[in-house]
PDB file of C-alpha atoms and ligand atoms in Angstrom:
ATOM      1  CA  UNK B  29    -199.839-160.795 247.497  1.00  0.00           C
ATOM      2  CA  UNK B  30    -202.158-157.995 247.571  1.00  0.00           C
ATOM      3  CA  UNK B  31    -205.024-158.609 245.371  1.00  0.00           C
ATOM      4  CA  UNK B  32    -206.255-155.463 242.799  1.00  0.00           C
ATOM      5  CA  UNK B  33    -209.513-155.307 245.346  1.00  0.00           C
ATOM      6  CA  UNK B  34    -207.909-155.278 249.055  1.00  0.00           C
ATOM      7  CA  UNK B  35    -205.013-153.410 247.026  1.00  0.00           C
ATOM      8  CA  UNK B  36    -207.328-150.513 246.716  1.00  0.00           C
ATOM      9  CA  UNK B  37    -209.593-150.593 249.642  1.00  0.00           C
ATOM     10  CA  UNK B  38    -205.980-149.909 251.049  1.00  0.00           C
ATOM     11  CA  UNK B  39    -205.264-146.995 249.517  1.00  0.00           C
ATOM     12  CA  UNK B  40    -208.914-146.003 249.926  1.00  0.00           C
ATOM     13  CA  UNK B  41    -208.365-146.577 254.243  1.00  0.00           C
ATOM     14  CA  UNK B  42    -204.864-144.131 253.840  1.00  0.00           C
ATOM     15  CA  UNK B  43    -206.746-141.466 251.907  1.00  0.00           C
ATOM     16  CA  UNK B  44    -209.389-141.415 255.720  1.00  0.00           C
ATOM     17  CA  UNK B  45    -206.561-141.698 257.600  1.00  0.00           C
ATOM     18  CA  UNK B  46    -204.771-138.832 255.762  1.00  0.00           C
ATOM     19  CA  UNK B  47    -208.228-136.879 256.020  1.00  0.00           C
ATOM     20  CA  UNK B  48    -208.696-137.723 259.644  1.00  0.00           C
ATOM     21  CA  UNK B  49    -205.471-136.105 260.094  1.00  0.00           C
ATOM     22  CA  UNK B  50    -205.889-132.893 258.211  1.00  0.00           C
ATOM     23  CA  UNK B  51    -209.758-132.813 259.989  1.00  0.00           C
ATOM     24  CA  UNK B  52    -208.376-133.023 263.409  1.00  0.00           C
ATOM     25  CA  UNK B  53    -205.445-130.993 262.852  1.00  0.00           C
ATOM     26  CA  UNK B  54    -208.272-127.829 261.810  1.00  0.00           C
ATOM     27  CA  UNK B  55    -209.924-129.223 264.983  1.00  0.00           C
ATOM     28  CA  UNK B  56    -206.764-128.673 266.902  1.00  0.00           C
ATOM     29  CA  UNK B  57    -206.474-125.158 265.711  1.00  0.00           C
ATOM     30  CA  UNK B  58    -210.008-124.123 265.745  1.00  0.00           C
ATOM     31  CA  UNK B  59    -209.452-124.533 269.414  1.00  0.00           C
ATOM     32  CA  UNK B  60    -206.404-123.009 270.257  1.00  0.00           C
ATOM     33  CA  UNK B  61    -207.862-119.842 268.283  1.00  0.00           C
ATOM     34  CA  UNK B  62    -210.930-119.321 270.459  1.00  0.00           C
ATOM     35  CA  UNK B  63    -208.104-120.346 274.037  1.00  0.00           C
ATOM     36  CA  UNK B  64    -209.394-124.044 274.485  1.00  0.00           C
ATOM     37  CA  UNK B  65    -205.424-125.158 275.057  1.00  0.00           C
ATOM     38  CA  UNK B  66    -206.340-128.508 276.609  1.00  0.00           C
ATOM     39  CA  UNK B  67    -209.192-128.820 273.576  1.00  0.00           C
ATOM     40  CA  UNK B  68    -206.379-128.138 270.943  1.00  0.00           C
ATOM     41  CA  UNK B  69    -203.880-130.407 272.641  1.00  0.00           C
ATOM     42  CA  UNK B  70    -206.042-133.187 272.086  1.00  0.00           C
ATOM     43  CA  UNK B  71    -206.965-132.365 268.806  1.00  0.00           C
ATOM     44  CA  UNK B  72    -202.505-131.717 268.132  1.00  0.00           C
ATOM     45  CA  UNK B  73    -202.894-135.568 269.140  1.00  0.00           C
ATOM     46  CA  UNK B  74    -205.311-136.955 267.610  1.00  0.00           C
ATOM     47  CA  UNK B  75    -204.160-135.551 264.433  1.00  0.00           C
ATOM     48  CA  UNK B  76    -200.046-136.547 264.684  1.00  0.00           C
ATOM     49  CA  UNK B  77    -201.664-140.506 265.631  1.00  0.00           C
ATOM     50  CA  UNK B  78    -204.058-140.226 262.131  1.00  0.00           C
ATOM     51  CA  UNK B  79    -200.464-139.172 260.508  1.00  0.00           C
ATOM     52  CA  UNK B  80    -199.095-142.513 262.061  1.00  0.00           C
ATOM     53  CA  UNK B  81    -202.271-144.559 260.695  1.00  0.00           C
ATOM     54  CA  UNK B  82    -201.619-143.263 257.382  1.00  0.00           C
ATOM     55  CA  UNK B  83    -198.231-144.650 257.803  1.00  0.00           C
ATOM     56  CA  UNK B  84    -198.924-148.085 259.230  1.00  0.00           C
ATOM     57  CA  UNK B  85    -201.042-148.226 256.249  1.00  0.00           C
ATOM     58  CA  UNK B  86    -198.467-146.700 253.280  1.00  0.00           C
ATOM     59  CA  UNK B  87    -195.442-149.122 254.907  1.00  0.00           C
ATOM     60  CA  UNK B  88    -197.808-152.159 255.114  1.00  0.00           C
ATOM     61  CA  UNK B  89    -199.053-151.531 251.496  1.00  0.00           C
ATOM     62  CA  UNK B  90    -195.338-151.129 249.469  1.00  0.00           C
ATOM     63  CA  UNK B  91    -194.166-154.340 251.808  1.00  0.00           C
ATOM     64  CA  UNK B  92    -196.877-156.835 250.695  1.00  0.00           C
ATOM     65  CA  UNK B  93    -196.061-155.662 247.001  1.00  0.00           C
ATOM     66  CA  UNK B  94    -198.319-152.704 246.173  1.00  0.00           C
ATOM     67  CA  UNK B  95    -197.445-149.129 245.545  1.00  0.00           C
ATOM     68  CA  UNK B  96    -199.049-147.246 248.295  1.00  0.00           C
ATOM     69  CA  UNK B  97    -200.902-143.967 246.948  1.00  0.00           C
ATOM     70  CA  UNK B  98    -200.271-140.579 248.623  1.00  0.00           C
ATOM     71  CA  UNK B  99    -203.710-138.715 247.677  1.00  0.00           C
ATOM     72  CA  UNK B 100    -204.391-135.659 247.700  1.00  0.00           C
ATOM     73  CA  UNK B 101    -206.575-134.108 250.401  1.00  0.00           C
ATOM     74  CA  UNK B 102    -210.600-132.456 250.992  1.00  0.00           C
ATOM     75  CA  UNK B 103    -209.500-129.069 252.864  1.00  0.00           C
ATOM     76  CA  UNK B 104    -211.301-129.761 256.371  1.00  0.00           C
ATOM     77  CA  UNK B 105    -214.150-128.100 258.230  1.00  0.00           C
ATOM     78  CA  UNK B 106    -211.826-124.420 259.779  1.00  0.00           C
ATOM     79  CA  UNK B 107    -214.799-123.129 261.658  1.00  0.00           C
ATOM     80  CA  UNK B 108    -217.145-125.285 264.492  1.00  0.00           C
ATOM     81  CA  UNK B 109    -220.355-122.848 266.812  1.00  0.00           C
ATOM     82  CA  UNK B 110    -218.955-124.633 269.568  1.00  0.00           C
ATOM     83  CA  UNK B 111    -217.565-128.072 271.377  1.00  0.00           C
ATOM     84  CA  UNK B 112    -220.874-129.909 271.033  1.00  0.00           C
ATOM     85  CA  UNK B 113    -220.336-129.785 267.004  1.00  0.00           C
ATOM     86  CA  UNK B 114    -216.958-130.347 267.149  1.00  0.00           C
ATOM     87  CA  UNK B 115    -217.010-133.291 269.373  1.00  0.00           C
ATOM     88  CA  UNK B 116    -219.553-134.426 267.843  1.00  0.00           C
ATOM     89  CA  UNK B 117    -218.111-134.096 263.959  1.00  0.00           C
ATOM     90  CA  UNK B 118    -215.349-135.938 266.456  1.00  0.00           C
ATOM     91  CA  UNK B 119    -217.644-139.474 266.899  1.00  0.00           C
ATOM     92  CA  UNK B 120    -218.701-138.940 263.161  1.00  0.00           C
ATOM     93  CA  UNK B 121    -215.384-139.075 261.968  1.00  0.00           C
ATOM     94  CA  UNK B 122    -213.757-141.766 263.698  1.00  0.00           C
ATOM     95  CA  UNK B 123    -217.746-143.616 263.015  1.00  0.00           C
ATOM     96  CA  UNK B 124    -217.139-143.927 259.252  1.00  0.00           C
ATOM     97  CA  UNK B 125    -213.112-144.570 259.277  1.00  0.00           C
ATOM     98  CA  UNK B 126    -214.826-147.854 261.532  1.00  0.00           C
ATOM     99  CA  UNK B 127    -217.217-148.370 259.176  1.00  0.00           C
ATOM    100  CA  UNK B 128    -214.548-148.753 256.704  1.00  0.00           C
ATOM    101  CA  UNK B 129    -212.327-151.036 258.655  1.00  0.00           C
ATOM    102  CA  UNK B 130    -215.015-153.436 259.261  1.00  0.00           C
ATOM    103  CA  UNK B 131    -215.361-153.813 255.033  1.00  0.00           C
ATOM    104  CA  UNK B 132    -212.284-153.956 254.285  1.00  0.00           C
ATOM    105  CA  UNK B 133    -211.988-156.910 257.312  1.00  0.00           C
ATOM    106  CA  UNK B 134    -214.482-158.317 255.699  1.00  0.00           C
ATOM    107  CA  UNK B 135    -213.138-158.028 252.089  1.00  0.00           C
ATOM    108  CA  UNK B 136    -209.953-159.659 253.270  1.00  0.00           C
ATOM    109  CA  UNK B 137    -212.169-162.774 255.344  1.00  0.00           C
ATOM    110  CA  UNK B 138    -214.466-162.432 251.252  1.00  0.00           C
ATOM    111  CA  UNK B 139    -210.726-163.241 250.090  1.00  0.00           C
ATOM    112  CA  UNK B 140    -209.563-165.082 252.921  1.00  0.00           C
ATOM    113  CA  UNK B 141    -205.811-162.905 252.876  1.00  0.00           C
ATOM    114  CA  UNK B 142    -205.576-163.508 256.643  1.00  0.00           C
ATOM    115  CA  UNK B 143    -202.032-161.663 256.832  1.00  0.00           C
ATOM    116  CA  UNK B 144    -204.732-157.957 256.354  1.00  0.00           C
ATOM    117  CA  UNK B 145    -206.912-159.261 258.368  1.00  0.00           C
ATOM    118  CA  UNK B 146    -204.445-159.947 260.868  1.00  0.00           C
ATOM    119  CA  UNK B 147    -202.615-156.584 260.238  1.00  0.00           C
ATOM    120  CA  UNK B 148    -206.345-155.070 260.271  1.00  0.00           C
ATOM    121  CA  UNK B 149    -206.811-156.580 263.725  1.00  0.00           C
ATOM    122  CA  UNK B 150    -204.273-153.571 265.164  1.00  0.00           C
ATOM    123  CA  UNK B 151    -207.480-151.159 263.916  1.00  0.00           C
ATOM    124  CA  UNK B 152    -210.748-152.759 265.015  1.00  0.00           C
ATOM    125  CA  UNK B 153    -208.923-152.584 268.954  1.00  0.00           C
ATOM    126  CA  UNK B 154    -207.695-148.556 267.872  1.00  0.00           C
ATOM    127  CA  UNK B 155    -211.428-147.634 266.140  1.00  0.00           C
ATOM    128  CA  UNK B 156    -213.156-149.337 269.030  1.00  0.00           C
ATOM    129  CA  UNK B 157    -211.035-146.837 271.821  1.00  0.00           C
ATOM    130  CA  UNK B 158    -211.619-144.756 270.029  1.00  0.00           C
ATOM    131  CA  UNK B 159    -215.300-144.366 269.346  1.00  0.00           C
ATOM    132  CA  UNK B 160    -215.217-144.754 273.076  1.00  0.00           C
ATOM    133  CA  UNK B 161    -213.686-141.245 274.403  1.00  0.00           C
ATOM    134  CA  UNK B 162    -215.602-139.132 272.055  1.00  0.00           C
ATOM    135  CA  UNK B 163    -218.260-140.601 273.675  1.00  0.00           C
ATOM    136  CA  UNK B 164    -217.470-140.358 276.856  1.00  0.00           C
ATOM    137  CA  UNK B 165    -215.924-137.212 276.395  1.00  0.00           C
ATOM    138  CA  UNK B 166    -219.439-136.131 274.388  1.00  0.00           C
ATOM    139  CA  UNK B 167    -221.318-137.142 277.684  1.00  0.00           C
ATOM    140  CA  UNK B 168    -219.624-134.959 279.711  1.00  0.00           C
ATOM    141  CA  UNK B 169    -220.111-132.200 277.199  1.00  0.00           C
ATOM    142  CA  UNK B 170    -223.803-133.270 277.396  1.00  0.00           C
ATOM    143  CA  UNK B 171    -224.091-132.583 281.540  1.00  0.00           C
ATOM    144  CA  UNK B 172    -221.804-129.271 281.116  1.00  0.00           C
ATOM    145  CA  UNK B 173    -224.546-128.500 278.228  1.00  0.00           C
ATOM    146  CA  UNK B 174    -223.987-124.231 277.876  1.00  0.00           C
ATOM    147  CA  UNK B 175    -221.875-123.097 281.739  1.00  0.00           C
ATOM    148  CA  UNK B 176    -219.633-121.375 280.717  1.00  0.00           C
ATOM    149  CA  UNK B 177    -217.538-122.170 284.385  1.00  0.00           C
ATOM    150  CA  UNK B 178    -218.669-126.243 282.784  1.00  0.00           C
ATOM    151  CA  UNK B 179    -216.302-125.292 279.758  1.00  0.00           C
ATOM    152  CA  UNK B 180    -213.665-123.907 281.023  1.00  0.00           C
ATOM    153  CA  UNK B 181    -213.185-126.465 283.484  1.00  0.00           C
ATOM    154  CA  UNK B 182    -213.930-129.678 280.690  1.00  0.00           C
ATOM    155  CA  UNK B 183    -210.822-127.793 278.735  1.00  0.00           C
ATOM    156  CA  UNK B 184    -208.886-128.421 282.129  1.00  0.00           C
ATOM    157  CA  UNK B 185    -209.915-131.907 282.768  1.00  0.00           C
ATOM    158  CA  UNK B 186    -209.388-133.022 278.519  1.00  0.00           C
ATOM    159  CA  UNK B 187    -205.473-131.996 279.250  1.00  0.00           C
ATOM    160  CA  UNK B 188    -205.773-134.208 282.284  1.00  0.00           C
ATOM    161  CA  UNK B 189    -206.477-137.308 279.188  1.00  0.00           C
ATOM    162  CA  UNK B 190    -203.758-135.851 276.842  1.00  0.00           C
ATOM    163  CA  UNK B 191    -201.446-136.519 279.447  1.00  0.00           C
ATOM    164  CA  UNK B 192    -202.538-139.161 280.769  1.00  0.00           C
ATOM    165  CA  UNK B 193    -202.521-141.071 277.923  1.00  0.00           C
ATOM    166  CA  UNK B 194    -199.133-139.998 276.569  1.00  0.00           C
ATOM    167  CA  UNK B 195    -198.140-142.400 280.409  1.00  0.00           C
ATOM    168  CA  UNK B 196    -199.859-145.141 279.355  1.00  0.00           C
ATOM    169  CA  UNK B 197    -198.089-145.036 276.049  1.00  0.00           C
ATOM    170  CA  UNK B 198    -194.654-144.267 277.333  1.00  0.00           C
ATOM    171  CA  UNK B 199    -195.355-147.405 279.829  1.00  0.00           C
ATOM    172  CA  UNK B 200    -197.074-149.734 277.016  1.00  0.00           C
TER     173      UNK B 200
HETATM  174 FE1  LIG I  14    -207.110-144.358 262.480  1.00  0.00          FE
HETATM  175  O1  LIG I  14    -209.117-143.218 262.958  1.00  0.00           O
HETATM  176 FE2  LIG I  14    -209.338-143.350 263.939  1.00  0.00          FE
HETATM  177  O2  LIG I  14    -208.284-143.677 265.271  1.00  0.00           O
END
């Protein structure tokens, strides 16, 4: 069973994941139009993952006797100054999701709802991974600075990251 507080908090999380899904889709589109195909592939994949995060929550809420609310969404930001701003926003977005997950975990402990607490551990691990990835990419971009050929290689590099994560997932 879900208390009203936990059900509302899970529904709020559904909206956050859905907004992240659309935000990353808009990022993918921005990158694709400019010609950063590696970066576009990365954000198309991130967007797909956020949809999965949202769906897992939707199904969980419904299975636990609650009702998942499918939210209306904010229009995502559609233009970026450069890759630094793009990936800076990616990190900020993930940090905001982490904060929300942490608060949810805290609420489940307050209510001694260990079923929901247990379910959320997957999200805790996922957020740690995503934040680490965003920071690694931002570090690379800092090294590259404004160097054009470095940016070109970065875009190719990111294709490699996407291919590697797809390979890892296939082996899981
Ligand atoms: Fe689901 O927000 Fe990160 O990955």
